[in-house]
Amino acid sequence: MAHKAGFVNIVGNPNVGKSTLMNAFVGERLSIITSKAQTTRHRILGIVNGEDFQVVLSDTPGIIKPAYELQASMMDFVKSAFEDADVLIYLVELGEKELKDENFFEKITKAKIPVLLLLNKVDKGNQEMVEEQVDLWKTKVPNAEVFAISALENFGVPQVFNRILELLPESPPFYDKEALTDKPERFFVNEIVREKILIHYKKEIPYSVEIDTEEFFEEENIIRMRSVIMVERETQKGIIIGHKGSALKRVGVEARKDLEKFFGKQVHLELYVKVNKNWRSDERQLKRFGYNNK
Ligand SMILES: Nc1nc2c(ncn2[C@@H]2O[C@H](COP(=O)(O)OP(=O)(O)OP(=O)(O)O)[C@@H](O)[C@H]2O)c(=O)[nH]1
Ligand SMILES: [Mg+2]
């Protein structure tokens, strides 16, 4: 049989379950997941390899109207996902209305490629609700095939994957057949630390934070890592560290546990906090952290 390969890009509103879905396809915790919107800031590839196929999935940031430069860069990742898709997954959640951005919505309804509209989180509703919303989405996005799924419970996900395989073009693989992602190890360190910050801090704090892993050194039995947590203001630095360092310690302990699972090896993680004024609006800084891909 001929080899099939292609790009399957997942787009949708914030918090609908895009990262949960990509992880379910890949079977690994590649993308971080939290109950907060704007958890994902990058375009992250998750690659599923089979003997005669390579499905290159893309997780993307949730679609928003950007208010500052970091968010504008996040939306550039979404735009790029429209450009190279062989199959587009438009993920919506049960009870959701419409995409707030009409431009992106139009890109979906006028797409020349196959669109799979996946209604997620159906575990939260009853059958009547699900059927009603499936019908609604069929009229709103007539060019899409609609599936009801639960990414969290892996309900309907294998069926969608089989449909993807049918839709993919014949092609040699784009990446090494052993590859799982395009991102380097340090990226996952940054993300796992940021996930703990999203979980433990409130309001603006998680959105003002960026992580930069300055050291990643693998020894025979242990990986030594040093990451800096960047905040925008001095007051935020105090909050991150907490009373006698207790808050930062909790982040470190939880991140280390996850890193040990991720890398399958003992980890030593050193964290420190630095003020980097207005990094979210500074194009040069953003570029350094892998955002501005213009
Ligand atoms: N009940 C239920 N919850 C889900 C399902 N899929 C995802 N969630 C939850 O929805 C929340 C958001 O999930 P994410 O995967 O981070 O969503 P996202 O679309 O990647 O979010 P952003 O990256 O912020 O745009 C998390 O609390 C998930 O556990 C599902 O099928 N059912
Ligand atoms: Mg996400």
PDB file of N, CA and C and ligand atoms in Angstrom, residues 13-21 32-40 59-62 120-124 149-153, ligand 1:
ATOM      1  N   ASN A  13     -11.941  27.964  19.501  1.00  0.00           N
ATOM      2  CA  ASN A  13     -11.946  28.924  20.602  1.00  0.00           C
ATOM      3  C   ASN A  13     -11.026  28.472  21.733  1.00  0.00           C
ATOM      4  N   PRO A  14     -10.659  29.400  22.633  1.00  0.00           N
ATOM      5  CA  PRO A  14      -9.875  29.004  23.796  1.00  0.00           C
ATOM      6  C   PRO A  14     -10.636  27.990  24.656  1.00  0.00           C
ATOM      7  N   ASN A  15      -9.891  27.063  25.260  1.00  0.00           N
ATOM      8  CA  ASN A  15     -10.442  26.193  26.302  1.00  0.00           C
ATOM      9  C   ASN A  15     -11.440  25.121  25.837  1.00  0.00           C
ATOM     10  N   VAL A  16     -11.564  24.917  24.530  1.00  0.00           N
ATOM     11  CA  VAL A  16     -12.548  23.933  24.052  1.00  0.00           C
ATOM     12  C   VAL A  16     -12.001  22.496  24.110  1.00  0.00           C
ATOM     13  N   GLY A  17     -10.678  22.353  24.299  1.00  0.00           N
ATOM     14  CA  GLY A  17     -10.092  21.009  24.421  1.00  0.00           C
ATOM     15  C   GLY A  17      -9.148  20.637  23.287  1.00  0.00           C
ATOM     16  N   LYS A  18      -8.577  21.632  22.601  1.00  0.00           N
ATOM     17  CA  LYS A  18      -7.677  21.353  21.460  1.00  0.00           C
ATOM     18  C   LYS A  18      -6.457  20.547  21.910  1.00  0.00           C
ATOM     19  N   SER A  19      -5.861  20.964  23.014  1.00  0.00           N
ATOM     20  CA  SER A  19      -4.654  20.265  23.482  1.00  0.00           C
ATOM     21  C   SER A  19      -4.998  18.871  23.996  1.00  0.00           C
ATOM     22  N   THR A  20      -6.137  18.754  24.663  1.00  0.00           N
ATOM     23  CA  THR A  20      -6.577  17.438  25.148  1.00  0.00           C
ATOM     24  C   THR A  20      -6.759  16.497  23.961  1.00  0.00           C
ATOM     25  N   LEU A  21      -7.325  17.022  22.879  1.00  0.00           N
ATOM     26  CA  LEU A  21      -7.551  16.202  21.688  1.00  0.00           C
ATOM     27  C   LEU A  21      -6.229  15.786  21.055  1.00  0.00           C
ATOM     28  N   ILE A  32       0.389  21.101  27.210  1.00  0.00           N
ATOM     29  CA  ILE A  32      -0.120  21.280  28.563  1.00  0.00           C
ATOM     30  C   ILE A  32      -1.605  21.622  28.501  1.00  0.00           C
ATOM     31  N   ILE A  33      -2.315  21.233  29.564  1.00  0.00           N
ATOM     32  CA  ILE A  33      -3.776  21.392  29.620  1.00  0.00           C
ATOM     33  C   ILE A  33      -4.135  22.001  30.967  1.00  0.00           C
ATOM     34  N   THR A  34      -4.904  23.084  30.960  1.00  0.00           N
ATOM     35  CA  THR A  34      -5.454  23.580  32.223  1.00  0.00           C
ATOM     36  C   THR A  34      -6.871  24.067  31.968  1.00  0.00           C
ATOM     37  N   SER A  35      -7.577  24.366  33.050  1.00  0.00           N
ATOM     38  CA  SER A  35      -8.948  24.853  32.914  1.00  0.00           C
ATOM     39  C   SER A  35      -8.974  26.329  32.507  1.00  0.00           C
ATOM     40  N   LYS A  36      -7.807  26.978  32.410  1.00  0.00           N
ATOM     41  CA  LYS A  36      -7.787  28.397  32.037  1.00  0.00           C
ATOM     42  C   LYS A  36      -7.646  28.578  30.522  1.00  0.00           C
ATOM     43  N   ALA A  37      -8.265  29.652  30.015  1.00  0.00           N
ATOM     44  CA  ALA A  37      -8.128  29.968  28.592  1.00  0.00           C
ATOM     45  C   ALA A  37      -6.717  30.475  28.301  1.00  0.00           C
ATOM     46  N   GLN A  38      -6.290  30.352  27.049  1.00  0.00           N
ATOM     47  CA  GLN A  38      -4.959  30.780  26.609  1.00  0.00           C
ATOM     48  C   GLN A  38      -3.835  29.989  27.272  1.00  0.00           C
ATOM     49  N   THR A  39      -4.091  28.719  27.489  1.00  0.00           N
ATOM     50  CA  THR A  39      -3.031  27.860  28.021  1.00  0.00           C
ATOM     51  C   THR A  39      -1.962  27.652  26.951  1.00  0.00           C
ATOM     52  N   THR A  40      -2.385  27.349  25.740  1.00  0.00           N
ATOM     53  CA  THR A  40      -1.427  27.117  24.656  1.00  0.00           C
ATOM     54  C   THR A  40      -1.044  28.438  23.999  1.00  0.00           C
ATOM     55  N   ASP A  59      -1.421  21.418  17.337  1.00  0.00           N
ATOM     56  CA  ASP A  59      -2.212  22.085  18.359  1.00  0.00           C
ATOM     57  C   ASP A  59      -1.903  23.574  18.230  1.00  0.00           C
ATOM     58  N   THR A  60      -2.916  24.413  18.379  1.00  0.00           N
ATOM     59  CA  THR A  60      -2.692  25.859  18.212  1.00  0.00           C
ATOM     60  C   THR A  60      -3.329  26.620  19.381  1.00  0.00           C
ATOM     61  N   PRO A  61      -2.939  27.887  19.565  1.00  0.00           N
ATOM     62  CA  PRO A  61      -3.593  28.697  20.609  1.00  0.00           C
ATOM     63  C   PRO A  61      -5.072  28.943  20.262  1.00  0.00           C
ATOM     64  N   GLY A  62      -5.895  29.102  21.275  1.00  0.00           N
ATOM     65  CA  GLY A  62      -7.307  29.436  21.055  1.00  0.00           C
ATOM     66  C   GLY A  62      -7.440  30.795  20.380  1.00  0.00           C
ATOM     67  N   ASN A 120     -16.971  18.759  20.933  1.00  0.00           N
ATOM     68  CA  ASN A 120     -16.268  18.118  22.059  1.00  0.00           C
ATOM     69  C   ASN A 120     -17.045  18.249  23.371  1.00  0.00           C
ATOM     70  N   LYS A 121     -16.610  17.510  24.348  1.00  0.00           N
ATOM     71  CA  LYS A 121     -17.158  17.520  25.720  1.00  0.00           C
ATOM     72  C   LYS A 121     -18.591  17.003  25.757  1.00  0.00           C
ATOM     73  N   VAL A 122     -18.919  16.060  24.873  1.00  0.00           N
ATOM     74  CA  VAL A 122     -20.292  15.546  24.874  1.00  0.00           C
ATOM     75  C   VAL A 122     -20.585  14.722  26.137  1.00  0.00           C
ATOM     76  N   ASP A 123     -19.527  14.374  26.880  1.00  0.00           N
ATOM     77  CA  ASP A 123     -19.750  13.696  28.168  1.00  0.00           C
ATOM     78  C   ASP A 123     -20.509  14.583  29.143  1.00  0.00           C
ATOM     79  N   LYS A 124     -20.527  15.895  28.863  1.00  0.00           N
ATOM     80  CA  LYS A 124     -21.198  16.827  29.777  1.00  0.00           C
ATOM     81  C   LYS A 124     -22.698  16.985  29.482  1.00  0.00           C
ATOM     82  N   ILE A 149     -17.675  14.117  19.992  1.00  0.00           N
ATOM     83  CA  ILE A 149     -16.577  13.420  20.683  1.00  0.00           C
ATOM     84  C   ILE A 149     -16.426  13.857  22.145  1.00  0.00           C
ATOM     85  N   SER A 150     -15.668  13.085  22.882  1.00  0.00           N
ATOM     86  CA  SER A 150     -15.164  13.543  24.171  1.00  0.00           C
ATOM     87  C   SER A 150     -13.668  13.252  24.174  1.00  0.00           C
ATOM     88  N   ALA A 151     -12.885  14.316  24.021  1.00  0.00           N
ATOM     89  CA  ALA A 151     -11.425  14.143  23.979  1.00  0.00           C
ATOM     90  C   ALA A 151     -10.925  13.592  25.308  1.00  0.00           C
ATOM     91  N   LEU A 152     -11.570  14.029  26.378  1.00  0.00           N
ATOM     92  CA  LEU A 152     -11.166  13.618  27.723  1.00  0.00           C
ATOM     93  C   LEU A 152     -11.360  12.120  27.914  1.00  0.00           C
ATOM     94  N   GLU A 153     -12.453  11.591  27.405  1.00  0.00           N
ATOM     95  CA  GLU A 153     -12.766  10.172  27.602  1.00  0.00           C
ATOM     96  C   GLU A 153     -12.442   9.317  26.378  1.00  0.00           C
TER      97      GLU A 153
HETATM   98  N1  LIG B   1     -15.695  17.310  30.370  1.00  0.00           N
HETATM   99  C1  LIG B   1     -14.757  17.432  29.437  1.00  0.00           C
HETATM  100  N2  LIG B   1     -13.750  18.312  29.628  1.00  0.00           N
HETATM  101  C2  LIG B   1     -12.809  18.423  28.657  1.00  0.00           C
HETATM  102  C3  LIG B   1     -12.850  17.648  27.468  1.00  0.00           C
HETATM  103  N3  LIG B   1     -11.790  17.998  26.704  1.00  0.00           N
HETATM  104  C4  LIG B   1     -11.117  18.935  27.400  1.00  0.00           C
HETATM  105  N4  LIG B   1     -11.720  19.197  28.583  1.00  0.00           N
HETATM  106  C5  LIG B   1     -11.283  20.158  29.625  1.00  0.00           C
HETATM  107  O1  LIG B   1     -11.341  21.469  29.092  1.00  0.00           O
HETATM  108  C6  LIG B   1     -10.307  22.288  29.667  1.00  0.00           C
HETATM  109  C7  LIG B   1      -9.482  22.921  28.550  1.00  0.00           C
HETATM  110  O2  LIG B   1      -8.782  21.891  27.858  1.00  0.00           O
HETATM  111  P1  LIG B   1      -7.540  22.226  26.905  1.00  0.00           P
HETATM  112  O3  LIG B   1      -7.216  20.979  26.175  1.00  0.00           O
HETATM  113  O4  LIG B   1      -6.451  22.902  27.680  1.00  0.00           O
HETATM  114  O5  LIG B   1      -8.231  23.276  25.935  1.00  0.00           O
HETATM  115  P2  LIG B   1      -7.551  24.149  24.753  1.00  0.00           P
HETATM  116  O6  LIG B   1      -8.568  24.306  23.697  1.00  0.00           O
HETATM  117  O7  LIG B   1      -6.250  23.551  24.367  1.00  0.00           O
HETATM  118  O8  LIG B   1      -7.313  25.533  25.512  1.00  0.00           O
HETATM  119  P3  LIG B   1      -6.320  26.761  25.089  1.00  0.00           P
HETATM  120  O9  LIG B   1      -4.968  26.202  24.838  1.00  0.00           O
HETATM  121  O10 LIG B   1      -6.344  27.632  26.304  1.00  0.00           O
HETATM  122  O11 LIG B   1      -6.940  27.406  23.902  1.00  0.00           O
HETATM  123  C8  LIG B   1      -9.487  21.375  30.568  1.00  0.00           C
HETATM  124  O12 LIG B   1      -9.947  21.540  31.901  1.00  0.00           O
HETATM  125  C9  LIG B   1      -9.831  19.978  30.049  1.00  0.00           C
HETATM  126  O13 LIG B   1      -9.701  18.962  31.024  1.00  0.00           O
HETATM  127  C10 LIG B   1     -13.932  16.707  27.299  1.00  0.00           C
HETATM  128  O14 LIG B   1     -14.069  15.987  26.314  1.00  0.00           O
HETATM  129  N5  LIG B   1     -14.851  16.665  28.306  1.00  0.00           N
END
